mmCIF file with all atom_site columns, C-alpha atoms in Angstrom:
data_model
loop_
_atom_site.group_PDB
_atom_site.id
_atom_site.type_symbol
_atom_site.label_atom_id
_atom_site.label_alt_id
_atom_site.label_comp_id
_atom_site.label_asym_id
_atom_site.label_entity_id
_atom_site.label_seq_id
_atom_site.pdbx_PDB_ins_code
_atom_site.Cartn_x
_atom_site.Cartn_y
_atom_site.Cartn_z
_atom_site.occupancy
_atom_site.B_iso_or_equiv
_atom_site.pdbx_formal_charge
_atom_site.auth_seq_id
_atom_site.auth_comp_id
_atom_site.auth_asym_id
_atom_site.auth_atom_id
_atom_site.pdbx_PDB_model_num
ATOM 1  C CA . UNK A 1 1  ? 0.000   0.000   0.000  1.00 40.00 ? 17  UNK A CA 1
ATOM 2  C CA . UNK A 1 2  ? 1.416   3.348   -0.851 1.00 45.00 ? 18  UNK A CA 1
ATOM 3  C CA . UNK A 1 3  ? 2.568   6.001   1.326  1.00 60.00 ? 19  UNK A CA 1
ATOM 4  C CA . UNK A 1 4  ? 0.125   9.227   1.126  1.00 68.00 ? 20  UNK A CA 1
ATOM 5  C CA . UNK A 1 5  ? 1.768   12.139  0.010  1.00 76.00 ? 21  UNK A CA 1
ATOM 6  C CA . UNK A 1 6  ? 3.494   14.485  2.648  1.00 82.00 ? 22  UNK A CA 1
ATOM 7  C CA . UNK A 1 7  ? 2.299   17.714  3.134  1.00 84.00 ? 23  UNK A CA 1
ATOM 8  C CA . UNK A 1 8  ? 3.172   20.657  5.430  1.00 86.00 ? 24  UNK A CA 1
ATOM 9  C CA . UNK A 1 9  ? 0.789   22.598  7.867  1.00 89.00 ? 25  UNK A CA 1
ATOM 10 C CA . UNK A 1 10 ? 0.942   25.287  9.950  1.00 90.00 ? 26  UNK A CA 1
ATOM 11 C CA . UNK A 1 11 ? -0.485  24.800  13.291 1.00 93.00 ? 27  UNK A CA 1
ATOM 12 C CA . UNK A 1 12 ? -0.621  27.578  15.551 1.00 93.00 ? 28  UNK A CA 1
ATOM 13 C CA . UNK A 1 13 ? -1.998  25.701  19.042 1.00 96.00 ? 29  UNK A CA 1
ATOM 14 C CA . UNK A 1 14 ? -0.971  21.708  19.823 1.00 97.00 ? 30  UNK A CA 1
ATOM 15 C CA . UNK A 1 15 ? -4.817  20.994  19.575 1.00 97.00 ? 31  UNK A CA 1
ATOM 16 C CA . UNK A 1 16 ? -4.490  21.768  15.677 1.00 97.00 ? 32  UNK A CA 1
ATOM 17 C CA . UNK A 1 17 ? -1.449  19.830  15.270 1.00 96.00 ? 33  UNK A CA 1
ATOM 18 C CA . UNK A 1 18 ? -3.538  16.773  17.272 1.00 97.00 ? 34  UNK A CA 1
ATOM 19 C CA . UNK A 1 19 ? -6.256  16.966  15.123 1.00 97.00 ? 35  UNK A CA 1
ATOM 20 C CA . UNK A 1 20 ? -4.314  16.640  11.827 1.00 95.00 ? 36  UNK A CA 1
ATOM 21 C CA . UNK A 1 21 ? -2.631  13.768  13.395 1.00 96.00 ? 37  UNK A CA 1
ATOM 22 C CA . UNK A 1 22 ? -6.086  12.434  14.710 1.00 96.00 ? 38  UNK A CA 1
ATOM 23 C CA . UNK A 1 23 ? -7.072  12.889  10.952 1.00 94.00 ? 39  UNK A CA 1
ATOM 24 C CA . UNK A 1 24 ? -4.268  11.507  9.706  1.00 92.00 ? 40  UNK A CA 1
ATOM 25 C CA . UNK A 1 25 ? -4.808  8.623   11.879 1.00 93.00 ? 41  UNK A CA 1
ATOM 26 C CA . UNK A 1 26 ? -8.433  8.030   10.812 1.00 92.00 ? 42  UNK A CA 1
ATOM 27 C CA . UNK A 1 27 ? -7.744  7.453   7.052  1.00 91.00 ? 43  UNK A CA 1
ATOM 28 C CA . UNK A 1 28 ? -5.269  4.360   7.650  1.00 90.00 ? 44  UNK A CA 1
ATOM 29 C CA . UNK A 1 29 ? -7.425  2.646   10.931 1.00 90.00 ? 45  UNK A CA 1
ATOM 30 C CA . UNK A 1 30 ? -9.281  0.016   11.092 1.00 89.00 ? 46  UNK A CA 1
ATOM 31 C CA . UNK A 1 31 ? -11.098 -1.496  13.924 1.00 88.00 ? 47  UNK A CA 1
ATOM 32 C CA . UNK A 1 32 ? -8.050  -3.559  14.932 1.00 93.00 ? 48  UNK A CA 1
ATOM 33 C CA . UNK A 1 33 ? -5.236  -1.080  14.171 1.00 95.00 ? 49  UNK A CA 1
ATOM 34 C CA . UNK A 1 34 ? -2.452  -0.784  17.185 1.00 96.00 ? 50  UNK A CA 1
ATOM 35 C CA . UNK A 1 35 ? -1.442  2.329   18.276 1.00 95.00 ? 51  UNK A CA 1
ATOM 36 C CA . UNK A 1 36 ? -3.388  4.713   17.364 1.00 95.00 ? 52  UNK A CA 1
ATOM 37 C CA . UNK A 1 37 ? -4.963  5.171   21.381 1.00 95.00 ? 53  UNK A CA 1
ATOM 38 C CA . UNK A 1 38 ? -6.280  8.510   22.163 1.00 95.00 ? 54  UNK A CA 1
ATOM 39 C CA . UNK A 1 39 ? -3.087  8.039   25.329 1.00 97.00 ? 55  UNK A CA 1
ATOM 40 C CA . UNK A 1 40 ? -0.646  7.028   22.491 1.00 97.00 ? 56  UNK A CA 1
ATOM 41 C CA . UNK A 1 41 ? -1.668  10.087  20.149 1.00 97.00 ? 57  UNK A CA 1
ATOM 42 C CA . UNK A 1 42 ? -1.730  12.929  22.747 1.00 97.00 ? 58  UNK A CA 1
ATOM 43 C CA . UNK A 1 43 ? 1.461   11.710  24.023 1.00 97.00 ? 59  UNK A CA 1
ATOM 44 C CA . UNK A 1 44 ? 3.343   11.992  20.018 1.00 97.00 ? 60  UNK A CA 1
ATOM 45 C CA . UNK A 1 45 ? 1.615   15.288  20.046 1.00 97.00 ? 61  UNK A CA 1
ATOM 46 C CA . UNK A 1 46 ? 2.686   16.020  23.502 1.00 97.00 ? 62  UNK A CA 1
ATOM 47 C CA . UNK A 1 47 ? 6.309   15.635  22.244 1.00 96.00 ? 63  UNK A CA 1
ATOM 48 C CA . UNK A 1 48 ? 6.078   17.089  18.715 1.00 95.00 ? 64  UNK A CA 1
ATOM 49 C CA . UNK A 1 49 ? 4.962   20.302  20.404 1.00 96.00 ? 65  UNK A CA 1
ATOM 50 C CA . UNK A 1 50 ? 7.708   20.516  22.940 1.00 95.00 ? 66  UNK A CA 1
ATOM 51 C CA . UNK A 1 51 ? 10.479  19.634  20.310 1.00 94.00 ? 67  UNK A CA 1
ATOM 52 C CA . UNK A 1 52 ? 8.888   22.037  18.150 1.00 92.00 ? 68  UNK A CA 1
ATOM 53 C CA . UNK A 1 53 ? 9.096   24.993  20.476 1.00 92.00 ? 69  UNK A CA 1
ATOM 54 C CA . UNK A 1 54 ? 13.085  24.006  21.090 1.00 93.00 ? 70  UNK A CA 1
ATOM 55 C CA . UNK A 1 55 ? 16.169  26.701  19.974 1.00 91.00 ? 71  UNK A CA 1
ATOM 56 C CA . UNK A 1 56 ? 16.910  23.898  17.680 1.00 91.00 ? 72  UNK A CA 1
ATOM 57 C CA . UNK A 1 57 ? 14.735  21.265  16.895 1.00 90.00 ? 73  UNK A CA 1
ATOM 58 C CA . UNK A 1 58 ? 15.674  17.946  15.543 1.00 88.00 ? 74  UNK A CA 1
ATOM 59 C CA . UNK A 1 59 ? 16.221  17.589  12.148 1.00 82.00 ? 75  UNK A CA 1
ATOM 60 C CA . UNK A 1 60 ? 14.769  13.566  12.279 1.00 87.00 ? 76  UNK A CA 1
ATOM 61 C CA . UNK A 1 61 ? 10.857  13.585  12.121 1.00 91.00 ? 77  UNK A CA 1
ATOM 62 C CA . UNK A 1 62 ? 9.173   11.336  15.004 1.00 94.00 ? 78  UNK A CA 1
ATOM 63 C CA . UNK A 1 63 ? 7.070   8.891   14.283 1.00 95.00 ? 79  UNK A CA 1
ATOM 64 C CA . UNK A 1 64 ? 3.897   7.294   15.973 1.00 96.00 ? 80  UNK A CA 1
ATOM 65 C CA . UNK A 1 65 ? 4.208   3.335   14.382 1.00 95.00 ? 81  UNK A CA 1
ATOM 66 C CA . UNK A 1 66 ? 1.249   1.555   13.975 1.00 96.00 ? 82  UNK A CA 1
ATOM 67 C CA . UNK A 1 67 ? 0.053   -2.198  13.410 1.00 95.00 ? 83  UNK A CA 1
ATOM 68 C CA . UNK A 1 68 ? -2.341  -4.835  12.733 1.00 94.00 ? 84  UNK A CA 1
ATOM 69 C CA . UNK A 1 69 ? -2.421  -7.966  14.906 1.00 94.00 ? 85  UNK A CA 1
ATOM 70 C CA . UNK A 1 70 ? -1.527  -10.187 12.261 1.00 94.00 ? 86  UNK A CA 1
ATOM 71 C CA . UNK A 1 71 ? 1.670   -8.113  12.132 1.00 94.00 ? 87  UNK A CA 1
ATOM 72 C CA . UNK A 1 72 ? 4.609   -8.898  14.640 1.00 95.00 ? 88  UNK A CA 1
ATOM 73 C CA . UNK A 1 73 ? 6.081   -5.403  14.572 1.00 95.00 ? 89  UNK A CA 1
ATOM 74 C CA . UNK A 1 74 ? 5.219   -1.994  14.520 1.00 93.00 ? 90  UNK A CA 1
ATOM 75 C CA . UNK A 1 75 ? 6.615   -1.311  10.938 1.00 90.00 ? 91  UNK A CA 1
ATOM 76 C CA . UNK A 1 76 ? 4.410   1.899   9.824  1.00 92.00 ? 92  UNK A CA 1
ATOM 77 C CA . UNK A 1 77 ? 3.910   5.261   11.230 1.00 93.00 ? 93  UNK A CA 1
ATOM 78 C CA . UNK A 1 78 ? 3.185   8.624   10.695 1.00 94.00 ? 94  UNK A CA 1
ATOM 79 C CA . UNK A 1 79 ? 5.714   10.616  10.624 1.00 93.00 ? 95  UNK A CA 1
ATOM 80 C CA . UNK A 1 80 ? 6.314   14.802  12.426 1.00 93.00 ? 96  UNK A CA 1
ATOM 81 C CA . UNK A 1 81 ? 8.869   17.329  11.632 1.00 91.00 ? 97  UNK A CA 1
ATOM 82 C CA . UNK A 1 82 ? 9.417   20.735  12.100 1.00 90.00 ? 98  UNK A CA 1
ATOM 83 C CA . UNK A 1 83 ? 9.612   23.017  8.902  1.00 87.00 ? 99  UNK A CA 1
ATOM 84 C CA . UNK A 1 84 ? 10.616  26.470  8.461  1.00 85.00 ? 100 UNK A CA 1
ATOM 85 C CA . UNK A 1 85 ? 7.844   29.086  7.549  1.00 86.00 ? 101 UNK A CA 1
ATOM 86 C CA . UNK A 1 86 ? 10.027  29.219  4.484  1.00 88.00 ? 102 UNK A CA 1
ATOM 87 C CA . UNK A 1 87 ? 8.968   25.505  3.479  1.00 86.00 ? 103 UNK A CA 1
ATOM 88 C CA . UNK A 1 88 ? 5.617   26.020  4.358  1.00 88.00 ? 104 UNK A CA 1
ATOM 89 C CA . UNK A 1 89 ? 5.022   28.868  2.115  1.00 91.00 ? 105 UNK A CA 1
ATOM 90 C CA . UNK A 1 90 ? 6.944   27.517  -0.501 1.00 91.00 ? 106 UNK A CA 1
ATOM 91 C CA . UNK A 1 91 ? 4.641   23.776  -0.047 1.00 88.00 ? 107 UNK A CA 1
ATOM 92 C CA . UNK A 1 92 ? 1.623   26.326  -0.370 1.00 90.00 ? 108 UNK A CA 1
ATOM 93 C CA . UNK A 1 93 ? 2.657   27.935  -3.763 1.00 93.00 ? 109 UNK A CA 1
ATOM 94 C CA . UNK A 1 94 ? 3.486   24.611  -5.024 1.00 91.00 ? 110 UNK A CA 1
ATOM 95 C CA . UNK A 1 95 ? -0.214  23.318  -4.801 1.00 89.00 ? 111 UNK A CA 1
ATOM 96 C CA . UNK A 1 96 ? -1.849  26.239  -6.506 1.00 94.00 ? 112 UNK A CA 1
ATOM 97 C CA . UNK A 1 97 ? 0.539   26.429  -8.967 1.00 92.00 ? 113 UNK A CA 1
ATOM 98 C CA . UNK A 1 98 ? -0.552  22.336  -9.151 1.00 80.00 ? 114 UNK A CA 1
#
């Protein structure tokens, strides 16, 4: 199954930034799908935020991994980095010149 396309947002509050992973979240769960918890969400956001808010972030995105039973380890995710305002503006001209 292919990877959905990257994007970049701006989120001005951590309950924006939850609710695009929440989102995010929704699109690839099933009923069964491990570790996407409300707990296990709130806590990647949790730490997104803080590293966000750093003098110098890390350059590495985190990732929340996910699974289905049937699967032994946790071998997707979705993935959160910080970007520059500078990427996101240039992300937004991108899709409306698309």
């Amino acid at each position: 199954m292919p990877d959905s396309d990257p994007f970049v947002a701006m989120c001005k509050t951590r309950k924006e930034l939850k609710s695009i992973i929440e989102s995010e979240a929704g699109y690839i769960s099933t009923e069964a799908t491990q570790g996407f918890s409300k707990r296990a969400i709130a806590s990647f956001v949790a730490e997104c935020w803080r590293e966000a808010h750093k003098a110098k972030p890390a350059s590495l995105p985190y990732a929340l991994g996910y699974k289905e039973p049937s699967q032994k380890y946790y071998s997707s995710a979705i993935f959160c980095s910080v970007e520059s305002r500078r990427d996101y503006l240039a992300y937004i001209k991108r899709q409306e010149e698309a």
